[in-house]
Short mmCIF file of C-alpha atoms in Angstrom, two decimals:
data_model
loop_
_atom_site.label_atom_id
_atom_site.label_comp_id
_atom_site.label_asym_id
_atom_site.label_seq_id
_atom_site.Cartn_x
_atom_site.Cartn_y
_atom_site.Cartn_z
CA UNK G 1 22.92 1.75 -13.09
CA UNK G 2 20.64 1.71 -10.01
CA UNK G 3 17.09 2.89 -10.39
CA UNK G 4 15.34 4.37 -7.44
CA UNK G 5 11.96 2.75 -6.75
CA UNK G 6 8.78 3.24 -8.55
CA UNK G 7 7.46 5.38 -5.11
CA UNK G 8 10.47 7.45 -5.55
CA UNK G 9 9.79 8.28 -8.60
CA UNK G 10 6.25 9.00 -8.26
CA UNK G 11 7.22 11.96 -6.27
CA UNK G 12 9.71 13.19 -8.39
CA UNK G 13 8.49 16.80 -9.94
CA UNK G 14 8.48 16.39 -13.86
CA UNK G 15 11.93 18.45 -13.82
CA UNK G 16 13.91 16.19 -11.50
CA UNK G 17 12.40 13.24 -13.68
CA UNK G 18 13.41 14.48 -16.56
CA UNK G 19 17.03 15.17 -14.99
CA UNK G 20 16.77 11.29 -13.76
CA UNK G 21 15.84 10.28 -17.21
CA UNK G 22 18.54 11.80 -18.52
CA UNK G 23 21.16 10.73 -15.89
CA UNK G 24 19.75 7.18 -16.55
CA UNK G 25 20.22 7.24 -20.36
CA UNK G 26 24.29 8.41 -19.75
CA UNK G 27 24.48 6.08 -17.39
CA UNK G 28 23.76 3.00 -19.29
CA UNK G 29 25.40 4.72 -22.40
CA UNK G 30 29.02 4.67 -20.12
CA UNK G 31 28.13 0.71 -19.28
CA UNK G 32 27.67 -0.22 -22.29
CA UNK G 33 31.19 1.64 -23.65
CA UNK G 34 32.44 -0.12 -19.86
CA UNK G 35 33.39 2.87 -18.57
CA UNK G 36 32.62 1.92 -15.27
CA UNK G 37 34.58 4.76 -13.50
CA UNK G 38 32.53 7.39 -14.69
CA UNK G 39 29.01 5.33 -14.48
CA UNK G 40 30.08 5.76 -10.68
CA UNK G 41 30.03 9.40 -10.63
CA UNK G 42 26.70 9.38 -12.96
CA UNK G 43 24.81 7.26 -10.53
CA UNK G 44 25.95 9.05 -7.24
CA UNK G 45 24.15 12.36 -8.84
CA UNK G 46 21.49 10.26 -9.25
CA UNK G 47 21.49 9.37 -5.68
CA UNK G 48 21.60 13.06 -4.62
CA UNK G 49 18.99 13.90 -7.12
CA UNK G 50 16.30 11.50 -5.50
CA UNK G 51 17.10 12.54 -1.95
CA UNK G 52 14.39 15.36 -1.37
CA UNK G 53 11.45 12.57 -3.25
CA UNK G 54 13.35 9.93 -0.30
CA UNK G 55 11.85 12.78 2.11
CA UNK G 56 8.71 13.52 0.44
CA UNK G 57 8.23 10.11 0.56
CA UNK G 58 9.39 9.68 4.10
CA UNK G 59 7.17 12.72 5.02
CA UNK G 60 3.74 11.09 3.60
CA UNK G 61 4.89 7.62 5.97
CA UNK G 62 5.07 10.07 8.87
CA UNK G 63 1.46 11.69 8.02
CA UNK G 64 0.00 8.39 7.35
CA UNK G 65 1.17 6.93 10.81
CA UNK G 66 -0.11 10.23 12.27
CA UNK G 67 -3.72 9.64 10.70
CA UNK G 68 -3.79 6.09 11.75
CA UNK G 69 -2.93 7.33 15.44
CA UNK G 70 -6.19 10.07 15.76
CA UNK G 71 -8.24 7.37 13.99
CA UNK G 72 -7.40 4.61 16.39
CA UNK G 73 -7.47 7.58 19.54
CA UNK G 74 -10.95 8.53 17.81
CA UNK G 75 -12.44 4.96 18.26
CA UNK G 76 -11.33 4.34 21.18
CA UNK G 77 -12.69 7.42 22.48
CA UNK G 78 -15.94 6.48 21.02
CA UNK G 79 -15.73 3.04 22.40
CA UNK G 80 -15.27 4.62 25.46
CA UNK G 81 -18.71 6.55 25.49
CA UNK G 82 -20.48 3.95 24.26
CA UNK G 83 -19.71 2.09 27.51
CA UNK G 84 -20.53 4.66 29.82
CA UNK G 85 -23.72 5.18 27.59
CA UNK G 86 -24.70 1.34 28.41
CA UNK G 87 -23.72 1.57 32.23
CA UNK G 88 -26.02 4.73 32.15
CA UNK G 89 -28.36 2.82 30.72
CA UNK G 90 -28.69 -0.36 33.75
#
């Protein structure tokens, strides 16, 4: 069995990580009886369990670059009126 990353799983609500828990446990149950086939199916509902934390995660990326982007327009903004303050000032 695959696990998703530790991220992932930090945005998991406590009922899909409880689901994934679960899912996890069955999973590794079926490897260790090598019952491969089914471990298959098992970790593909994993996979579509962890999909909407994939976008919550993907979601907080997008935010963060969109913070970074005012910050950096802020400063450079302020940069900007700091030399016009020091031309007004010769």
């Amino acid at each position: 069995m695959r696990h998703c990353s530790v991220q992932v799983r930090g945005l998991l609500t406590r009922e899909e990580l409880d689901r994934y828990n679960a899912l996890i446990d069955v999973g590794h149950f079926l490897e260790s009886q090598t019952r491969y086939d089914l471990v298959y199916t098992v970790q593909k509902e994993v996979d579509i369990l962890i999909l909407p934390a994939i976008e919550r995660l993907k979601e907080k990326s997008r935010q963060r670059d969109r913070d970074t982007e005012a910050y950096l327009a802020q400063k450079a903004e302020a940069n900007r009126d700091d030399r016009f303050d020091d031309e007004d000032d010769e």
